[in-house]
Tab-separated table of C-alpha atoms and ligand atoms in Angstrom:
chain	number	residue	atom	x	y	z
A	8	MET	CA	-11.981	132.513	-11.965
A	9	ASP	CA	-14.973	130.851	-12.493
A	10	THR	CA	-18.118	131.076	-10.710
A	11	TYR	CA	-20.938	128.809	-10.947
A	12	ARG	CA	-24.045	129.658	-9.649
A	13	ILE	CA	-26.472	127.171	-7.802
A	14	GLY	CA	-30.524	127.399	-6.646
A	15	VAL	CA	-30.669	124.887	-3.914
A	16	VAL	CA	-33.704	123.534	-3.098
A	17	ALA	CA	-33.197	120.648	-0.242
A	18	GLY	CA	-36.367	120.285	0.074
A	19	ASP	CA	-37.593	117.830	2.235
A	20	GLY	CA	-36.806	115.055	5.018
A	21	ILE	CA	-33.384	113.297	4.459
A	22	GLY	CA	-32.564	116.199	1.517
A	23	PRO	CA	-31.271	119.422	3.519
A	24	GLU	CA	-29.114	116.236	5.380
A	25	VAL	CA	-27.826	115.419	2.117
A	26	ILE	CA	-27.820	118.448	0.399
A	27	ARG	CA	-25.545	119.972	3.433
A	28	GLU	CA	-23.002	117.170	2.365
A	29	ALA	CA	-23.108	117.740	-1.781
A	30	MET	CA	-21.841	121.666	-1.025
A	31	LYS	CA	-19.236	120.925	1.421
A	32	VAL	CA	-18.201	118.775	-0.930
A	33	LEU	CA	-18.626	120.835	-4.052
A	34	ASN	CA	-16.663	123.347	-2.050
A	35	THR	CA	-13.568	121.214	-1.559
A	36	ALA	CA	-12.771	120.390	-5.079
A	37	ALA	CA	-13.617	124.364	-6.003
A	38	GLU	CA	-10.711	124.444	-3.200
A	39	LEU	CA	-8.302	122.133	-3.880
A	40	ASP	CA	-8.303	122.686	-7.749
A	41	GLY	CA	-8.679	126.426	-7.208
A	42	SER	CA	-10.054	127.525	-11.040
A	43	PHE	CA	-13.587	127.510	-10.449
A	44	ARG	CA	-15.684	128.652	-6.740
A	45	PHE	CA	-19.836	127.872	-6.187
A	46	GLU	CA	-21.523	130.778	-5.339
A	47	PHE	CA	-24.944	128.871	-3.187
A	48	THR	CA	-28.256	130.135	-3.133
A	49	GLU	CA	-30.869	128.201	-0.988
A	50	TYR	CA	-35.121	128.664	-1.370
A	51	PRO	CA	-36.852	126.572	1.064
A	52	TRP	CA	-39.209	124.827	-1.071
A	53	GLY	CA	-41.041	122.391	-0.249
A	54	CYS	CA	-43.934	120.406	1.789
A	55	GLU	CA	-43.670	122.856	5.049
A	56	TYR	CA	-43.440	125.719	2.209
A	57	TYR	CA	-46.918	124.313	0.595
A	58	LEU	CA	-48.379	123.680	4.861
A	59	ARG	CA	-47.577	127.883	5.709
A	60	THR	CA	-48.504	129.468	2.063
A	61	GLY	CA	-50.566	126.300	0.653
A	62	GLU	CA	-48.268	126.610	-2.529
A	63	MET	CA	-45.240	124.515	-2.944
A	64	MET	CA	-42.902	126.821	-4.196
A	65	PRO	CA	-43.749	130.777	-5.035
A	66	GLN	CA	-45.189	131.646	-8.730
A	67	ASP	CA	-42.497	133.465	-9.718
A	68	GLY	CA	-40.521	129.843	-8.242
A	69	ILE	CA	-39.399	128.945	-12.517
A	70	GLU	CA	-38.415	132.315	-12.994
A	71	THR	CA	-36.394	132.538	-10.263
A	72	LEU	CA	-33.957	129.299	-10.663
A	73	SER	CA	-33.969	129.599	-14.516
A	74	GLN	CA	-30.777	132.658	-13.293
A	75	TYR	CA	-28.975	129.502	-11.556
A	76	ASP	CA	-26.252	127.802	-13.939
A	77	ALA	CA	-27.918	124.851	-12.529
A	78	ILE	CA	-30.137	123.307	-9.754
A	79	LEU	CA	-29.219	121.151	-6.770
A	80	LEU	CA	-32.197	118.972	-5.161
A	81	GLY	CA	-32.229	117.281	-2.031
A	82	ALA	CA	-35.739	115.188	-2.104
A	83	VAL	CA	-39.815	116.324	-2.186
A	84	GLY	CA	-42.583	114.567	-0.352
A	85	ASP	CA	-43.713	113.787	3.285
A	86	PRO	CA	-47.123	112.492	4.110
A	87	SER	CA	-48.376	115.510	5.708
A	88	VAL	CA	-48.536	116.728	1.364
A	89	PRO	CA	-50.544	114.736	-1.103
A	90	ASP	CA	-46.999	113.127	-3.530
A	91	HIS	CA	-49.194	113.898	-6.375
A	92	ILE	CA	-48.957	117.571	-5.320
A	93	SER	CA	-45.576	117.819	-3.490
A	94	LEU	CA	-44.784	116.131	-6.443
A	95	ARG	CA	-45.790	117.433	-9.646
A	96	ASP	CA	-45.878	121.197	-8.787
A	97	LEU	CA	-42.324	121.108	-7.480
A	98	LEU	CA	-39.499	118.751	-9.005
A	99	LEU	CA	-41.761	117.632	-11.708
A	100	ARG	CA	-42.830	120.708	-13.031
A	101	ILE	CA	-38.960	122.153	-12.909
A	102	ARG	CA	-38.471	118.786	-14.892
A	103	HIS	CA	-40.848	119.644	-17.317
A	104	ASP	CA	-40.996	123.694	-17.583
A	105	PHE	CA	-36.586	123.291	-18.153
A	106	ASP	CA	-36.759	120.738	-20.400
A	107	GLN	CA	-34.452	118.564	-18.414
A	108	TYR	CA	-35.357	116.003	-20.752
A	109	ILE	CA	-32.684	114.009	-20.368
A	110	ASN	CA	-32.651	112.080	-16.728
A	111	LEU	CA	-29.185	110.487	-16.814
A	112	ARG	CA	-28.987	107.963	-13.980
A	113	PRO	CA	-25.484	106.072	-13.053
A	114	VAL	CA	-26.061	102.130	-12.566
A	115	LYS	CA	-22.867	100.887	-11.178
A	116	LEU	CA	-21.693	98.341	-8.975
A	117	LEU	CA	-18.296	100.482	-7.217
A	118	HIS	CA	-16.622	97.988	-5.463
A	119	GLY	CA	-16.853	97.650	-2.100
A	120	ALA	CA	-20.631	98.609	-2.362
A	121	PRO	CA	-23.347	94.902	-1.786
A	122	CYS	CA	-24.772	93.056	-4.563
A	123	PRO	CA	-27.680	91.350	-3.577
A	124	LEU	CA	-27.026	89.101	-6.022
A	125	LYS	CA	-24.766	85.859	-6.528
A	126	ASP	CA	-21.352	85.879	-8.379
A	127	VAL	CA	-21.678	89.276	-9.836
A	128	SER	CA	-18.379	91.735	-9.375
A	129	PRO	CA	-18.753	95.382	-10.003
A	130	GLU	CA	-17.698	94.512	-13.911
A	131	ASP	CA	-20.710	92.867	-14.380
A	132	ILE	CA	-22.912	95.845	-13.783
A	133	ASN	CA	-22.164	98.989	-15.426
A	134	MET	CA	-25.058	101.052	-17.206
A	135	THR	CA	-25.792	104.193	-17.674
A	136	PHE	CA	-29.838	104.864	-18.276
A	137	ILE	CA	-30.906	107.459	-20.240
A	138	ARG	CA	-34.829	108.113	-18.532
A	139	GLU	CA	-37.220	110.728	-21.017
A	140	ASN	CA	-38.084	112.836	-18.437
A	141	SER	CA	-40.237	115.451	-19.979
A	142	GLU	CA	-43.523	113.320	-21.386
A	143	GLY	CA	-44.886	109.900	-22.099
A	144	GLU	CA	-46.626	108.543	-19.082
A	145	TYR	CA	-45.889	111.867	-16.155
A	146	SER	CA	-47.759	113.950	-18.958
A	147	GLY	CA	-50.261	114.583	-16.415
A	148	SER	CA	-52.847	114.940	-19.128
A	149	GLY	CA	-56.085	113.059	-17.996
A	150	ALA	CA	-59.437	112.771	-17.239
A	151	TRP	CA	-61.261	112.303	-13.965
A	152	LEU	CA	-65.054	112.346	-14.684
A	153	TYR	CA	-68.639	111.714	-12.194
A	154	PRO	CA	-65.764	111.272	-9.150
A	155	ASN	CA	-67.957	109.206	-6.243
A	156	SER	CA	-70.593	108.107	-8.833
A	157	PRO	CA	-71.011	104.317	-10.244
A	158	GLN	CA	-69.522	105.746	-13.516
A	159	GLU	CA	-66.455	106.771	-12.219
A	160	VAL	CA	-63.464	106.152	-14.805
A	161	VAL	CA	-60.212	108.395	-14.800
A	162	ILE	CA	-57.914	108.400	-17.580
A	163	GLN	CA	-54.141	108.933	-17.115
A	164	ASN	CA	-52.830	109.264	-21.381
A	165	GLY	CA	-49.065	108.451	-21.552
A	166	VAL	CA	-47.820	111.401	-24.597
A	167	PHE	CA	-44.976	110.606	-26.675
A	168	SER	CA	-44.529	113.078	-29.592
A	169	ARG	CA	-42.225	112.698	-31.833
A	170	LYS	CA	-39.679	115.038	-31.542
A	171	GLY	CA	-39.950	114.134	-27.820
A	172	THR	CA	-38.896	110.803	-28.480
A	173	GLU	CA	-36.168	111.263	-31.373
A	174	ARG	CA	-35.123	113.639	-29.127
A	175	VAL	CA	-33.907	111.338	-25.785
A	176	ILE	CA	-32.949	108.077	-28.247
A	177	ARG	CA	-30.977	110.241	-30.396
A	178	TYR	CA	-28.781	111.398	-27.595
A	179	ALA	CA	-28.923	107.421	-25.828
A	180	TYR	CA	-27.106	106.626	-29.102
A	181	GLU	CA	-24.868	109.435	-29.788
A	182	LEU	CA	-23.697	108.770	-26.089
A	183	ALA	CA	-23.149	104.289	-27.109
A	184	LYS	CA	-21.227	105.675	-30.136
A	185	LYS	CA	-18.932	108.045	-28.248
A	186	GLU	CA	-18.159	105.159	-25.667
A	187	GLY	CA	-18.638	102.372	-28.193
A	188	LYS	CA	-20.882	100.364	-26.066
A	189	THR	CA	-24.240	99.311	-26.576
A	190	LEU	CA	-27.973	100.302	-26.661
A	191	THR	CA	-30.383	98.545	-25.103
A	192	SER	CA	-33.628	100.341	-25.434
A	193	ILE	CA	-36.502	99.077	-23.044
A	194	SER	CA	-40.397	99.011	-24.860
A	195	LYS	CA	-43.512	97.174	-24.561
A	196	GLY	CA	-45.394	96.691	-28.141
A	197	ASN	CA	-46.498	93.954	-27.141
A	198	ALA	CA	-49.560	95.186	-24.718
A	199	LEU	CA	-48.963	99.250	-25.687
A	200	ASN	CA	-50.337	99.069	-29.577
A	201	TYR	CA	-49.581	102.982	-29.956
A	202	SER	CA	-47.097	104.683	-27.587
A	203	MET	CA	-44.633	101.618	-27.292
A	204	VAL	CA	-44.772	100.226	-30.968
A	205	PHE	CA	-44.147	103.801	-32.246
A	206	TRP	CA	-41.087	104.001	-29.361
A	207	ASP	CA	-40.417	100.926	-31.418
A	208	GLN	CA	-40.157	102.364	-34.333
A	209	ILE	CA	-37.918	105.500	-33.423
A	210	PHE	CA	-35.655	103.850	-31.367
A	211	ALA	CA	-34.522	101.859	-35.701
A	212	GLU	CA	-35.656	104.885	-37.938
A	213	VAL	CA	-32.707	106.643	-35.721
A	214	GLY	CA	-30.858	103.710	-35.340
A	215	LYS	CA	-29.699	104.210	-39.373
A	216	ASP	CA	-28.000	106.970	-38.722
A	217	TYR	CA	-25.736	105.181	-36.172
A	218	PRO	CA	-24.773	101.663	-38.340
A	219	GLU	CA	-21.754	101.374	-35.693
A	220	VAL	CA	-23.959	100.859	-32.049
A	221	LYS	CA	-24.318	97.944	-31.840
A	222	THR	CA	-28.773	97.515	-30.603
A	223	TYR	CA	-30.782	95.423	-28.070
A	224	SER	CA	-34.526	95.929	-28.070
A	225	LEU	CA	-35.982	94.060	-24.913
A	226	LEU	CA	-39.488	93.955	-23.574
A	227	VAL	CA	-39.773	95.952	-20.013
A	228	ASP	CA	-41.130	93.502	-18.174
A	229	ALA	CA	-37.847	90.847	-20.078
A	230	ALA	CA	-35.465	93.219	-19.651
A	231	SER	CA	-36.153	93.590	-15.259
A	232	MET	CA	-35.623	89.988	-15.423
A	233	PHE	CA	-32.708	90.529	-16.746
A	234	MET	CA	-31.664	93.074	-15.118
A	235	VAL	CA	-31.457	90.475	-11.888
A	236	LYS	CA	-30.407	87.356	-14.232
A	237	ASN	CA	-27.750	88.931	-16.248
A	238	PRO	CA	-26.775	92.547	-15.416
A	239	LYS	CA	-23.865	92.738	-17.606
A	240	ARG	CA	-26.261	92.578	-20.974
A	241	PHE	CA	-26.731	96.573	-20.349
A	242	GLU	CA	-24.176	99.263	-20.764
A	243	ILE	CA	-26.272	102.139	-22.305
A	244	VAL	CA	-30.117	101.650	-21.930
A	245	VAL	CA	-33.131	103.883	-23.056
A	246	ALA	CA	-36.375	103.716	-21.714
A	247	SER	CA	-39.585	105.721	-21.171
A	248	ASN	CA	-40.556	108.571	-17.867
A	249	LEU	CA	-42.463	105.112	-16.157
A	250	PHE	CA	-40.553	102.919	-16.974
A	251	GLY	CA	-36.890	103.806	-16.499
A	252	ASP	CA	-38.713	105.309	-13.107
A	253	ILE	CA	-39.216	101.540	-11.727
A	254	LEU	CA	-35.760	100.048	-13.285
A	255	THR	CA	-33.356	102.463	-12.243
A	256	ASP	CA	-34.797	102.212	-8.622
A	257	LEU	CA	-34.221	98.342	-8.637
A	258	GLY	CA	-30.815	98.945	-10.948
A	259	ALA	CA	-30.232	100.511	-7.269
A	260	ALA	CA	-31.371	97.369	-5.105
A	261	ILE	CA	-28.464	95.981	-7.160
A	262	SER	CA	-25.771	98.594	-7.141
A	263	GLY	CA	-25.849	99.325	-3.498
A	264	GLY	CA	-29.122	100.425	-2.601
A	265	MET	CA	-30.500	104.124	-2.615
A	266	GLY	CA	-27.911	105.668	-0.247
A	267	LEU	CA	-25.956	105.226	-4.004
A	268	ALA	CA	-27.855	105.828	-6.697
A	269	ALA	CA	-26.935	109.121	-8.139
A	270	GLY	CA	-29.090	110.984	-10.917
A	271	ALA	CA	-28.666	114.188	-12.746
A	272	ASN	CA	-31.970	115.744	-15.193
A	273	LEU	CA	-30.721	117.729	-18.203
A	274	ASN	CA	-31.055	120.439	-20.582
A	275	PRO	CA	-28.584	119.286	-22.950
A	276	GLU	CA	-29.031	122.713	-24.878
A	277	ARG	CA	-28.440	124.360	-22.397
A	278	LYS	CA	-30.988	126.849	-22.869
A	279	TYR	CA	-32.736	126.249	-19.084
A	280	PRO	CA	-30.537	125.204	-16.227
A	281	SER	CA	-29.857	121.074	-14.928
A	282	MET	CA	-30.922	119.883	-11.999
A	283	PHE	CA	-29.119	117.010	-10.341
A	284	GLU	CA	-30.311	115.203	-7.050
A	285	PRO	CA	-29.707	111.322	-5.745
A	286	ILE	CA	-33.441	109.992	-7.005
A	287	HIS	CA	-34.095	108.725	-3.865
A	288	GLY	CA	-36.874	109.972	-2.025
A	289	SER	CA	-37.332	111.962	0.973
A	290	ALA	CA	-37.091	109.396	3.446
A	291	PRO	CA	-39.711	109.898	6.425
A	292	ASP	CA	-38.542	106.247	8.069
A	293	ILE	CA	-35.214	107.998	8.322
A	294	LYS	CA	-35.774	111.716	8.482
A	295	GLY	CA	-33.577	113.733	11.349
A	296	LYS	CA	-31.471	110.662	12.393
A	297	GLY	CA	-29.017	111.997	10.088
A	298	ILE	CA	-28.068	108.985	9.914
A	299	ALA	CA	-28.699	109.410	5.327
A	300	ASN	CA	-26.187	108.257	3.081
A	301	PRO	CA	-25.108	111.339	1.823
A	302	PHE	CA	-23.374	109.463	-1.404
A	303	ALA	CA	-26.343	109.133	-4.114
A	304	ALA	CA	-25.913	113.367	-2.983
A	305	ILE	CA	-22.703	113.378	-3.716
A	306	TRP	CA	-22.614	111.402	-6.699
A	307	SER	CA	-25.075	113.708	-8.297
A	308	ALA	CA	-23.037	116.130	-7.521
A	309	ALA	CA	-19.895	114.575	-9.767
A	310	GLN	CA	-22.305	115.296	-11.950
A	311	MET	CA	-22.623	118.404	-11.957
A	312	LEU	CA	-19.123	118.847	-11.399
A	313	ASP	CA	-18.973	116.925	-15.170
A	314	PHE	CA	-21.400	118.364	-16.628
A	315	PHE	CA	-19.577	122.256	-15.942
A	316	GLY	CA	-16.448	119.935	-17.938
A	317	HIS	CA	-15.057	119.193	-14.436
A	318	GLU	CA	-14.646	115.748	-15.278
A	319	ASP	CA	-11.717	115.147	-13.370
A	320	TRP	CA	-13.240	116.064	-10.395
A	321	GLY	CA	-16.429	113.905	-11.332
A	322	ALA	CA	-14.157	110.673	-11.592
A	323	ARG	CA	-12.603	111.785	-8.410
A	324	VAL	CA	-15.228	112.338	-5.733
A	325	VAL	CA	-16.420	109.265	-7.481
A	326	ASP	CA	-13.228	107.525	-6.982
A	327	ALA	CA	-13.398	108.779	-3.270
A	328	ILE	CA	-16.878	106.826	-2.804
A	329	GLU	CA	-15.255	104.117	-3.990
A	330	THR	CA	-12.493	104.111	-1.571
A	331	MET	CA	-14.459	105.094	1.487
A	332	LEU	CA	-16.400	101.583	0.909
A	333	VAL	CA	-13.324	99.409	0.413
A	334	ASN	CA	-12.253	100.886	3.278
A	335	ARG	CA	-15.029	100.661	5.199
A	336	THR	CA	-14.448	104.036	6.778
A	337	SER	CA	-16.935	107.008	8.225
A	338	LEU	CA	-19.904	104.355	5.982
A	339	THR	CA	-23.841	105.786	7.614
A	340	PRO	CA	-25.786	102.543	8.702
A	341	ASP	CA	-27.551	101.662	4.902
A	342	GLN	CA	-24.048	100.427	3.914
A	343	GLY	CA	-22.973	98.621	7.358
A	344	GLY	CA	-21.551	101.438	9.503
A	345	SER	CA	-21.756	104.018	12.636
A	346	ALA	CA	-20.533	107.174	10.747
A	347	SER	CA	-23.639	109.997	10.723
A	348	THR	CA	-24.563	112.115	7.303
A	349	SER	CA	-22.057	114.407	8.102
A	350	GLU	CA	-19.497	112.488	9.035
A	351	CYS	CA	-19.237	110.810	6.264
A	352	GLY	CA	-19.566	113.668	3.894
A	353	ASP	CA	-16.613	114.836	6.439
A	354	ALA	CA	-14.749	112.096	6.036
A	355	LEU	CA	-15.042	112.095	2.192
A	356	CYS	CA	-13.695	115.854	1.837
A	357	ALA	CA	-10.540	114.423	4.057
A	358	LEU	CA	-9.741	112.474	1.805
A	359	LEU	CA	-10.089	114.662	-1.944
A	360	ARG	CA	-7.938	117.167	0.197
A	361	GLU	CA	-5.395	114.004	1.369
A	362	GLN	CA	-5.524	112.605	-2.168
A	363	SER	CA	-4.446	115.609	-3.939
A	364	LYS	CA	-1.441	116.238	-1.798
B	5	NAD	P1	-37.525	106.931	-0.586
B	5	NAD	O1	-36.408	106.498	-1.616
B	5	NAD	O2	-37.933	107.837	0.096
B	5	NAD	O3	-37.452	105.296	0.676
B	5	NAD	C1	-37.457	104.157	0.042
B	5	NAD	C2	-35.947	102.991	1.200
B	5	NAD	O4	-34.562	103.373	0.861
B	5	NAD	C3	-36.290	103.572	2.910
B	5	NAD	O5	-36.018	102.967	3.966
B	5	NAD	C4	-35.322	104.292	2.886
B	5	NAD	O6	-34.999	104.960	4.718
B	5	NAD	C5	-34.397	104.044	2.297
B	5	NAD	N1	-33.522	104.872	1.258
B	5	NAD	C6	-33.517	106.080	0.585
B	5	NAD	N2	-33.101	107.363	0.996
B	5	NAD	C7	-31.441	106.796	1.767
B	5	NAD	C8	-30.434	107.839	1.421
B	5	NAD	N3	-30.018	108.185	1.016
B	5	NAD	N4	-29.237	106.581	3.324
B	5	NAD	C9	-30.166	105.922	3.313
B	5	NAD	N5	-31.425	104.680	2.684
B	5	NAD	C10	-32.092	105.349	2.239
B	5	NAD	O7	-38.549	106.406	-1.367
B	5	NAD	P2	-40.350	106.630	-0.841
B	5	NAD	O8	-39.952	106.480	0.927
B	5	NAD	O9	-41.027	105.253	-1.610
B	5	NAD	O10	-40.935	108.117	-0.753
B	5	NAD	C11	-40.891	107.837	0.214
B	5	NAD	C12	-41.260	110.228	-0.552
B	5	NAD	O11	-40.219	111.109	-1.068
B	5	NAD	C13	-42.143	109.975	-0.838
B	5	NAD	O12	-42.820	111.386	-0.809
B	5	NAD	C14	-42.338	110.126	-2.441
B	5	NAD	O13	-43.454	110.387	-3.157
B	5	NAD	C15	-40.485	110.965	-2.964
B	5	NAD	N6	-39.699	110.501	-3.438
B	5	NAD	C16	-39.129	112.111	-3.867
B	5	NAD	C17	-38.183	111.882	-4.499
B	5	NAD	C18	-37.516	112.633	-5.184
B	5	NAD	O14	-38.011	114.531	-4.471
B	5	NAD	N7	-36.147	112.774	-6.333
B	5	NAD	C19	-37.804	110.134	-5.087
B	5	NAD	C20	-38.496	109.484	-4.823
B	5	NAD	C21	-40.013	108.979	-4.274
B	6	IPM	C1	-37.871	109.565	-9.382
B	6	IPM	C2	-39.238	109.876	-7.826
B	6	IPM	C3	-39.781	110.901	-8.678
B	6	IPM	C4	-40.461	110.286	-10.585
B	6	IPM	C5	-41.112	110.902	-8.386
B	6	IPM	C6	-40.901	111.205	-7.087
B	6	IPM	C7	-41.983	111.788	-8.515
B	6	IPM	O1	-38.981	108.517	-8.222
B	6	IPM	O2	-37.077	110.855	-9.751
B	6	IPM	O3	-37.562	108.896	-9.740
B	6	IPM	O4	-41.178	109.635	-10.964
B	6	IPM	O5	-39.191	110.820	-11.201
B	7	MN	MN1	-38.105	107.118	-9.291
């Protein structure tokens, strides 16, 4: 029996509410399969922890997490702590220190999920975003000079290394080749004359190794427009850290909402643990109400099953979400239902059990 040891950082707001359901689903899949099991260890890190201790996680937090096979994370952020402290010291720190340079975010409209676009069917929205996740606009490099003076200047640098840019673009080409799909690169070379000209150049260079992959290169403003007007043209998409962040919220909006948007932060070499988390935040507006949609966290857990080589179970979990959306059973209020977070998670586990009879 394989045991997967998972470090759990449920975090703030609705994080703990949705992560509880993701763990339920992982345990159910393991129990039904019988050949593997999960061992979860929870860490109470986040904004409450910060208010008590002055740190988002202990000094040796990264070392502690490094012993796990994967990390399951809920959400980080609370109005009581400045976002640039809470997010940089916990979520972004984990992504960076574990070199989780691939942020893999499916943007797929499931049958039964709401879509605000006209004349669009599930077949029209089926993309995989590969977001650079270790540097770029998120490098944290910069300066704040002469604060509170008339000469005040702030500098926020985008850092694009050859290694960092090549590896994410190569990953995207490999995926496009494996899946026989087109690859779209998103950039902004017309205005960002260093970083994005470099990005485009590397996209073309790496592409020489993949003559079979059909490619497109779009400016980020035009790409935003096409995601709304013609989402079908996107299959595999590769983008920098910030562009990928923004476009995947747009992707969530056209494929069922934040409650359905999943993500995986991968260290493909498996030198460090990868981390699975929904792309939504801590949703302080609905925190503690028990109405958060757990599907995004559950879909992220399905990505974890894929990552451990249990693609059959990953697919079964996503299929179960789709079945619930189609049958409109036990959905949370954001999907037009009246179920609580835990009723929704319980119903999904019941469906998995029923389907494996
Ligand atoms: P958010 O994603 O938390 O919320 C945006 C809107 O979507 C809210 O109306 C919220 O109620 C709704 N929503 C989000 N997830 C939902 C779910 N599962 N079910 C139903 N409705 C859901 O974004 P925000 O309000 O911009 O950010 C809130 C906090 O979360 C901030 O501190 C922000 O920095 C942080 N944040 C953290 C992460 C993360 O930890 N990965 C991601 C994004 C934002
Ligand atoms: C996301 C979030 C984070 C990001 C924030 C909270 C730092 O928006 O995971 O999409 O920008 O990466
Ligand atoms: Mn985001």
